[in-house]
Structures are given as structure tokens and as C-alpha cells.
């Protein structure tokens, strides 16, 4: 059974291209719809590189806090970018790196080459960082998230993930969005989150 990977709501505001140079091959359409998406769409138009290739869920075995380990890894990633011609700033306390205009970066051959070379150094994002960067939803938005998840589960997508108490979904969650029942559930539940419902052919 083919499953689609659900990307984190917190990651909606970061540019995956800035991390891997070429993306992850088509998981972009499998995001969990979220009532807080409008608050994560970015405000500066820049590329803030914040995620690696997965999500850290366990200990690191070094005795260090997972956030500290993550930030150290991001510093190594930035160092690599600099050694390959990119004037990247130091990461902030959450490991985020403001790289500037995403559109310009995608057209910059030096950045493309450097990001591809340095991508293995960018560590997976620990859940604590995900929580720090997640959008803060209003009580109404949180209720909407729970209502949407419940609707999906009751209408053909029983593996659709429940949000956490703050309304967000964390971790590298997977659910099967390819079945006819899951697609029907998505159409049935779309009005809850304000998505347009797919219309059938008109009559007359």
C-alpha cells in the first residue's frame, strides 16, 4: 500500500529547496490541511532554512540536549555552505538560517551546487524545535483541526492523524491518502477547513 508522507505544519514556512537543492521528490501535496496555514506562509519573502531530511525522535547518545546537537549540526551545515561560496549567516537559537530571497537562490548555480553538497550535514529537526516554530492557533482554529481530523477518520481515512492539544501535528506522520475512501473523505470534510469542494459535472 502506498502512503503519502505528511509534512509538518511547522515546516510549511521553510523552503525545502534550500536544504537539499532539489526537494524530496513529490511529497509536497501530502500536507495536512491546517487552520493555521495562513500564519505560516512567511512574512518576509525570504528563504528560512530550518529542516533537515527527517525528524529526530530519540536520544542522540552524546549526553547533549537534542536542540543543542541540532544547532551544532546546523553550524556545520552553514560552514560547508560558506566553504562552497555561499555567504550564509550563523543559525539562530533554533537552528534557523535566513538565506534571503528563495526565488533568487533557486536560480543561483553556486547555491544549488553548495546546497546539494552540504545537504547531508543538515540534521533532522527535533520535535522541540518543531513545537517552537509551529503556528500558534486560536481556540477556534484548534477546534477546527480536531473537527477535521474526526471527520476524515469517520468518512474513510481512519489513519488520518489526530492533532496534539495545540492543534498542530508533529513528526513524520504517514497516512494513506490514495484510496477512494480517503479521497471521498477529503471532499466531504473540505468545508470544515474552508477548502473548495470538488464539483462534479454540471447538468443542463
PDB file of N, CA and C in Angstrom, residues 111-168:
ATOM      1  N   UNK A 111      24.665  28.339  -5.361  1.00  0.00           N
ATOM      2  CA  UNK A 111      23.877  27.859  -4.226  1.00  0.00           C
ATOM      3  C   UNK A 111      23.365  26.448  -4.471  1.00  0.00           C
ATOM      4  N   UNK A 112      22.918  26.182  -5.674  1.00  0.00           N
ATOM      5  CA  UNK A 112      22.417  24.842  -5.993  1.00  0.00           C
ATOM      6  C   UNK A 112      23.504  23.791  -5.732  1.00  0.00           C
ATOM      7  N   UNK A 113      24.687  24.076  -6.216  1.00  0.00           N
ATOM      8  CA  UNK A 113      25.793  23.136  -6.048  1.00  0.00           C
ATOM      9  C   UNK A 113      26.160  22.989  -4.578  1.00  0.00           C
ATOM     10  N   UNK A 114      26.240  24.127  -3.867  1.00  0.00           N
ATOM     11  CA  UNK A 114      26.623  24.087  -2.451  1.00  0.00           C
ATOM     12  C   UNK A 114      25.568  23.371  -1.619  1.00  0.00           C
ATOM     13  N   UNK A 115      24.285  23.633  -1.884  1.00  0.00           N
ATOM     14  CA  UNK A 115      23.235  23.018  -1.082  1.00  0.00           C
ATOM     15  C   UNK A 115      23.188  21.510  -1.292  1.00  0.00           C
ATOM     16  N   UNK A 116      23.452  21.086  -2.518  1.00  0.00           N
ATOM     17  CA  UNK A 116      23.481  19.650  -2.783  1.00  0.00           C
ATOM     18  C   UNK A 116      24.652  18.980  -2.060  1.00  0.00           C
ATOM     19  N   UNK A 117      25.796  19.645  -2.076  1.00  0.00           N
ATOM     20  CA  UNK A 117      26.977  19.085  -1.438  1.00  0.00           C
ATOM     21  C   UNK A 117      26.836  19.050   0.081  1.00  0.00           C
ATOM     22  N   UNK A 118      26.204  20.082   0.647  1.00  0.00           N
ATOM     23  CA  UNK A 118      26.148  20.216   2.101  1.00  0.00           C
ATOM     24  C   UNK A 118      24.904  19.610   2.730  1.00  0.00           C
ATOM     25  N   UNK A 119      23.930  19.203   1.926  1.00  0.00           N
ATOM     26  CA  UNK A 119      22.676  18.679   2.466  1.00  0.00           C
ATOM     27  C   UNK A 119      22.865  17.570   3.499  1.00  0.00           C
ATOM     28  N   UNK A 120      23.829  16.632   3.311  1.00  0.00           N
ATOM     29  CA  UNK A 120      23.980  15.561   4.309  1.00  0.00           C
ATOM     30  C   UNK A 120      24.361  16.061   5.701  1.00  0.00           C
ATOM     31  N   UNK A 121      24.881  17.290   5.790  1.00  0.00           N
ATOM     32  CA  UNK A 121      25.296  17.825   7.083  1.00  0.00           C
ATOM     33  C   UNK A 121      24.141  18.437   7.861  1.00  0.00           C
ATOM     34  N   UNK A 122      23.030  18.717   7.184  1.00  0.00           N
ATOM     35  CA  UNK A 122      21.904  19.354   7.851  1.00  0.00           C
ATOM     36  C   UNK A 122      21.113  18.302   8.610  1.00  0.00           C
ATOM     37  N   UNK A 123      21.073  18.377   9.942  1.00  0.00           N
ATOM     38  CA  UNK A 123      20.470  17.306  10.740  1.00  0.00           C
ATOM     39  C   UNK A 123      18.947  17.345  10.717  1.00  0.00           C
ATOM     40  N   UNK A 124      18.316  16.221  11.080  1.00  0.00           N
ATOM     41  CA  UNK A 124      16.856  16.214  11.205  1.00  0.00           C
ATOM     42  C   UNK A 124      16.403  17.125  12.327  1.00  0.00           C
ATOM     43  N   UNK A 125      15.207  17.635  12.185  1.00  0.00           N
ATOM     44  CA  UNK A 125      14.690  18.602  13.152  1.00  0.00           C
ATOM     45  C   UNK A 125      14.106  17.891  14.367  1.00  0.00           C
ATOM     46  N   UNK A 126      14.573  18.202  15.577  1.00  0.00           N
ATOM     47  CA  UNK A 126      13.972  17.600  16.767  1.00  0.00           C
ATOM     48  C   UNK A 126      12.572  18.147  17.017  1.00  0.00           C
ATOM     49  N   UNK A 127      11.752  17.368  17.692  1.00  0.00           N
ATOM     50  CA  UNK A 127      10.377  17.787  17.923  1.00  0.00           C
ATOM     51  C   UNK A 127      10.282  19.076  18.727  1.00  0.00           C
ATOM     52  N   UNK A 128      11.237  19.303  19.613  1.00  0.00           N
ATOM     53  CA  UNK A 128      11.198  20.536  20.394  1.00  0.00           C
ATOM     54  C   UNK A 128      11.292  21.756  19.490  1.00  0.00           C
ATOM     55  N   UNK A 129      12.109  21.676  18.457  1.00  0.00           N
ATOM     56  CA  UNK A 129      12.204  22.786  17.511  1.00  0.00           C
ATOM     57  C   UNK A 129      10.906  22.915  16.726  1.00  0.00           C
ATOM     58  N   UNK A 130      10.330  21.781  16.315  1.00  0.00           N
ATOM     59  CA  UNK A 130       9.049  21.827  15.617  1.00  0.00           C
ATOM     60  C   UNK A 130       8.012  22.567  16.453  1.00  0.00           C
ATOM     61  N   UNK A 131       7.984  22.260  17.738  1.00  0.00           N
ATOM     62  CA  UNK A 131       6.996  22.888  18.610  1.00  0.00           C
ATOM     63  C   UNK A 131       7.245  24.390  18.742  1.00  0.00           C
ATOM     64  N   UNK A 132       8.516  24.763  18.826  1.00  0.00           N
ATOM     65  CA  UNK A 132       8.841  26.185  18.942  1.00  0.00           C
ATOM     66  C   UNK A 132       8.414  26.967  17.703  1.00  0.00           C
ATOM     67  N   UNK A 133       8.537  26.334  16.547  1.00  0.00           N
ATOM     68  CA  UNK A 133       8.284  27.034  15.286  1.00  0.00           C
ATOM     69  C   UNK A 133       6.856  26.863  14.782  1.00  0.00           C
ATOM     70  N   UNK A 134       6.091  25.998  15.435  1.00  0.00           N
ATOM     71  CA  UNK A 134       4.727  25.733  14.970  1.00  0.00           C
ATOM     72  C   UNK A 134       3.858  26.981  15.117  1.00  0.00           C
ATOM     73  N   UNK A 135       2.887  27.146  14.234  1.00  0.00           N
ATOM     74  CA  UNK A 135       1.985  28.288  14.360  1.00  0.00           C
ATOM     75  C   UNK A 135       1.149  28.185  15.630  1.00  0.00           C
ATOM     76  N   UNK A 136       0.919  29.289  16.284  1.00  0.00           N
ATOM     77  CA  UNK A 136       0.057  29.309  17.468  1.00  0.00           C
ATOM     78  C   UNK A 136      -1.375  29.516  16.988  1.00  0.00           C
ATOM     79  N   UNK A 137      -2.182  28.497  17.160  1.00  0.00           N
ATOM     80  CA  UNK A 137      -3.549  28.545  16.680  1.00  0.00           C
ATOM     81  C   UNK A 137      -4.482  29.114  17.743  1.00  0.00           C
ATOM     82  N   UNK A 138      -5.540  29.747  17.269  1.00  0.00           N
ATOM     83  CA  UNK A 138      -6.561  30.243  18.178  1.00  0.00           C
ATOM     84  C   UNK A 138      -7.409  29.071  18.654  1.00  0.00           C
ATOM     85  N   UNK A 139      -8.152  29.234  19.740  1.00  0.00           N
ATOM     86  CA  UNK A 139      -9.045  28.152  20.186  1.00  0.00           C
ATOM     87  C   UNK A 139      -9.992  27.689  19.085  1.00  0.00           C
ATOM     88  N   UNK A 140     -10.486  28.619  18.293  1.00  0.00           N
ATOM     89  CA  UNK A 140     -11.386  28.235  17.202  1.00  0.00           C
ATOM     90  C   UNK A 140     -10.657  27.393  16.156  1.00  0.00           C
ATOM     91  N   UNK A 141      -9.431  27.773  15.825  1.00  0.00           N
ATOM     92  CA  UNK A 141      -8.649  27.010  14.855  1.00  0.00           C
ATOM     93  C   UNK A 141      -8.324  25.616  15.381  1.00  0.00           C
ATOM     94  N   UNK A 142      -8.037  25.519  16.679  1.00  0.00           N
ATOM     95  CA  UNK A 142      -7.763  24.207  17.271  1.00  0.00           C
ATOM     96  C   UNK A 142      -8.989  23.309  17.183  1.00  0.00           C
ATOM     97  N   UNK A 143     -10.152  23.870  17.494  1.00  0.00           N
ATOM     98  CA  UNK A 143     -11.386  23.084  17.378  1.00  0.00           C
ATOM     99  C   UNK A 143     -11.607  22.633  15.942  1.00  0.00           C
ATOM    100  N   UNK A 144     -11.277  23.509  14.998  1.00  0.00           N
ATOM    101  CA  UNK A 144     -11.421  23.159  13.586  1.00  0.00           C
ATOM    102  C   UNK A 144     -10.512  21.999  13.222  1.00  0.00           C
ATOM    103  N   UNK A 145      -9.268  22.025  13.723  1.00  0.00           N
ATOM    104  CA  UNK A 145      -8.332  20.945  13.430  1.00  0.00           C
ATOM    105  C   UNK A 145      -8.847  19.598  13.936  1.00  0.00           C
ATOM    106  N   UNK A 146      -9.374  19.601  15.155  1.00  0.00           N
ATOM    107  CA  UNK A 146      -9.903  18.353  15.713  1.00  0.00           C
ATOM    108  C   UNK A 146     -11.147  17.897  14.965  1.00  0.00           C
ATOM    109  N   UNK A 147     -11.990  18.854  14.575  1.00  0.00           N
ATOM    110  CA  UNK A 147     -13.197  18.503  13.834  1.00  0.00           C
ATOM    111  C   UNK A 147     -12.835  17.910  12.476  1.00  0.00           C
ATOM    112  N   UNK A 148     -11.819  18.470  11.839  1.00  0.00           N
ATOM    113  CA  UNK A 148     -11.405  17.967  10.528  1.00  0.00           C
ATOM    114  C   UNK A 148     -10.836  16.558  10.638  1.00  0.00           C
ATOM    115  N   UNK A 149      -9.967  16.339  11.628  1.00  0.00           N
ATOM    116  CA  UNK A 149      -9.386  15.009  11.812  1.00  0.00           C
ATOM    117  C   UNK A 149     -10.475  13.979  12.096  1.00  0.00           C
ATOM    118  N   UNK A 150     -11.425  14.345  12.959  1.00  0.00           N
ATOM    119  CA  UNK A 150     -12.516  13.431  13.284  1.00  0.00           C
ATOM    120  C   UNK A 150     -13.348  13.115  12.054  1.00  0.00           C
ATOM    121  N   UNK A 151     -13.631  14.139  11.255  1.00  0.00           N
ATOM    122  CA  UNK A 151     -14.408  13.948  10.034  1.00  0.00           C
ATOM    123  C   UNK A 151     -13.691  13.003   9.078  1.00  0.00           C
ATOM    124  N   UNK A 152     -12.393  13.213   8.886  1.00  0.00           N
ATOM    125  CA  UNK A 152     -11.622  12.364   7.992  1.00  0.00           C
ATOM    126  C   UNK A 152     -11.650  10.912   8.451  1.00  0.00           C
ATOM    127  N   UNK A 153     -11.456  10.721   9.753  1.00  0.00           N
ATOM    128  CA  UNK A 153     -11.401   9.363  10.299  1.00  0.00           C
ATOM    129  C   UNK A 153     -12.740   8.647  10.172  1.00  0.00           C
ATOM    130  N   UNK A 154     -13.838   9.388  10.287  1.00  0.00           N
ATOM    131  CA  UNK A 154     -15.169   8.791  10.233  1.00  0.00           C
ATOM    132  C   UNK A 154     -15.675   8.583   8.811  1.00  0.00           C
ATOM    133  N   UNK A 155     -14.999   9.201   7.854  1.00  0.00           N
ATOM    134  CA  UNK A 155     -15.513   9.168   6.480  1.00  0.00           C
ATOM    135  C   UNK A 155     -14.593   8.463   5.495  1.00  0.00           C
ATOM    136  N   UNK A 156     -13.709   7.598   5.979  1.00  0.00           N
ATOM    137  CA  UNK A 156     -12.925   6.791   5.051  1.00  0.00           C
ATOM    138  C   UNK A 156     -11.429   6.881   5.193  1.00  0.00           C
ATOM    139  N   UNK A 157     -10.931   7.702   6.130  1.00  0.00           N
ATOM    140  CA  UNK A 157      -9.482   7.819   6.347  1.00  0.00           C
ATOM    141  C   UNK A 157      -9.188   7.580   7.816  1.00  0.00           C
ATOM    142  N   UNK A 158      -9.374   6.331   8.311  1.00  0.00           N
ATOM    143  CA  UNK A 158      -9.206   6.053   9.744  1.00  0.00           C
ATOM    144  C   UNK A 158      -7.792   6.283  10.260  1.00  0.00           C
ATOM    145  N   UNK A 159      -6.803   6.304   9.345  1.00  0.00           N
ATOM    146  CA  UNK A 159      -5.421   6.517   9.774  1.00  0.00           C
ATOM    147  C   UNK A 159      -5.004   7.984   9.732  1.00  0.00           C
ATOM    148  N   UNK A 160      -5.962   8.868   9.450  1.00  0.00           N
ATOM    149  CA  UNK A 160      -5.635  10.295   9.454  1.00  0.00           C
ATOM    150  C   UNK A 160      -5.239  10.691  10.877  1.00  0.00           C
ATOM    151  N   UNK A 161      -4.116  11.402  11.037  1.00  0.00           N
ATOM    152  CA  UNK A 161      -3.585  11.656  12.390  1.00  0.00           C
ATOM    153  C   UNK A 161      -4.398  12.663  13.193  1.00  0.00           C
ATOM    154  N   UNK A 162      -4.480  12.404  14.481  1.00  0.00           N
ATOM    155  CA  UNK A 162      -5.075  13.369  15.406  1.00  0.00           C
ATOM    156  C   UNK A 162      -4.074  14.478  15.688  1.00  0.00           C
ATOM    157  N   UNK A 163      -4.531  15.718  15.773  1.00  0.00           N
ATOM    158  CA  UNK A 163      -3.620  16.786  16.189  1.00  0.00           C
ATOM    159  C   UNK A 163      -3.334  16.692  17.673  1.00  0.00           C
ATOM    160  N   UNK A 164      -2.265  17.335  18.093  1.00  0.00           N
ATOM    161  CA  UNK A 164      -1.963  17.423  19.510  1.00  0.00           C
ATOM    162  C   UNK A 164      -2.813  18.538  20.128  1.00  0.00           C
ATOM    163  N   UNK A 165      -2.801  18.692  21.456  1.00  0.00           N
ATOM    164  CA  UNK A 165      -3.676  19.679  22.094  1.00  0.00           C
ATOM    165  C   UNK A 165      -3.575  21.095  21.537  1.00  0.00           C
ATOM    166  N   UNK A 166      -2.404  21.464  20.994  1.00  0.00           N
ATOM    167  CA  UNK A 166      -2.269  22.818  20.449  1.00  0.00           C
ATOM    168  C   UNK A 166      -2.787  22.923  19.019  1.00  0.00           C
ATOM    169  N   UNK A 167      -3.311  21.816  18.476  1.00  0.00           N
ATOM    170  CA  UNK A 167      -3.898  21.835  17.139  1.00  0.00           C
ATOM    171  C   UNK A 167      -2.943  21.476  16.032  1.00  0.00           C
ATOM    172  N   UNK A 168      -1.658  21.360  16.325  1.00  0.00           N
ATOM    173  CA  UNK A 168      -0.668  21.033  15.306  1.00  0.00           C
ATOM    174  C   UNK A 168      -0.353  19.544  15.287  1.00  0.00           C
TER     175      UNK A 168
END
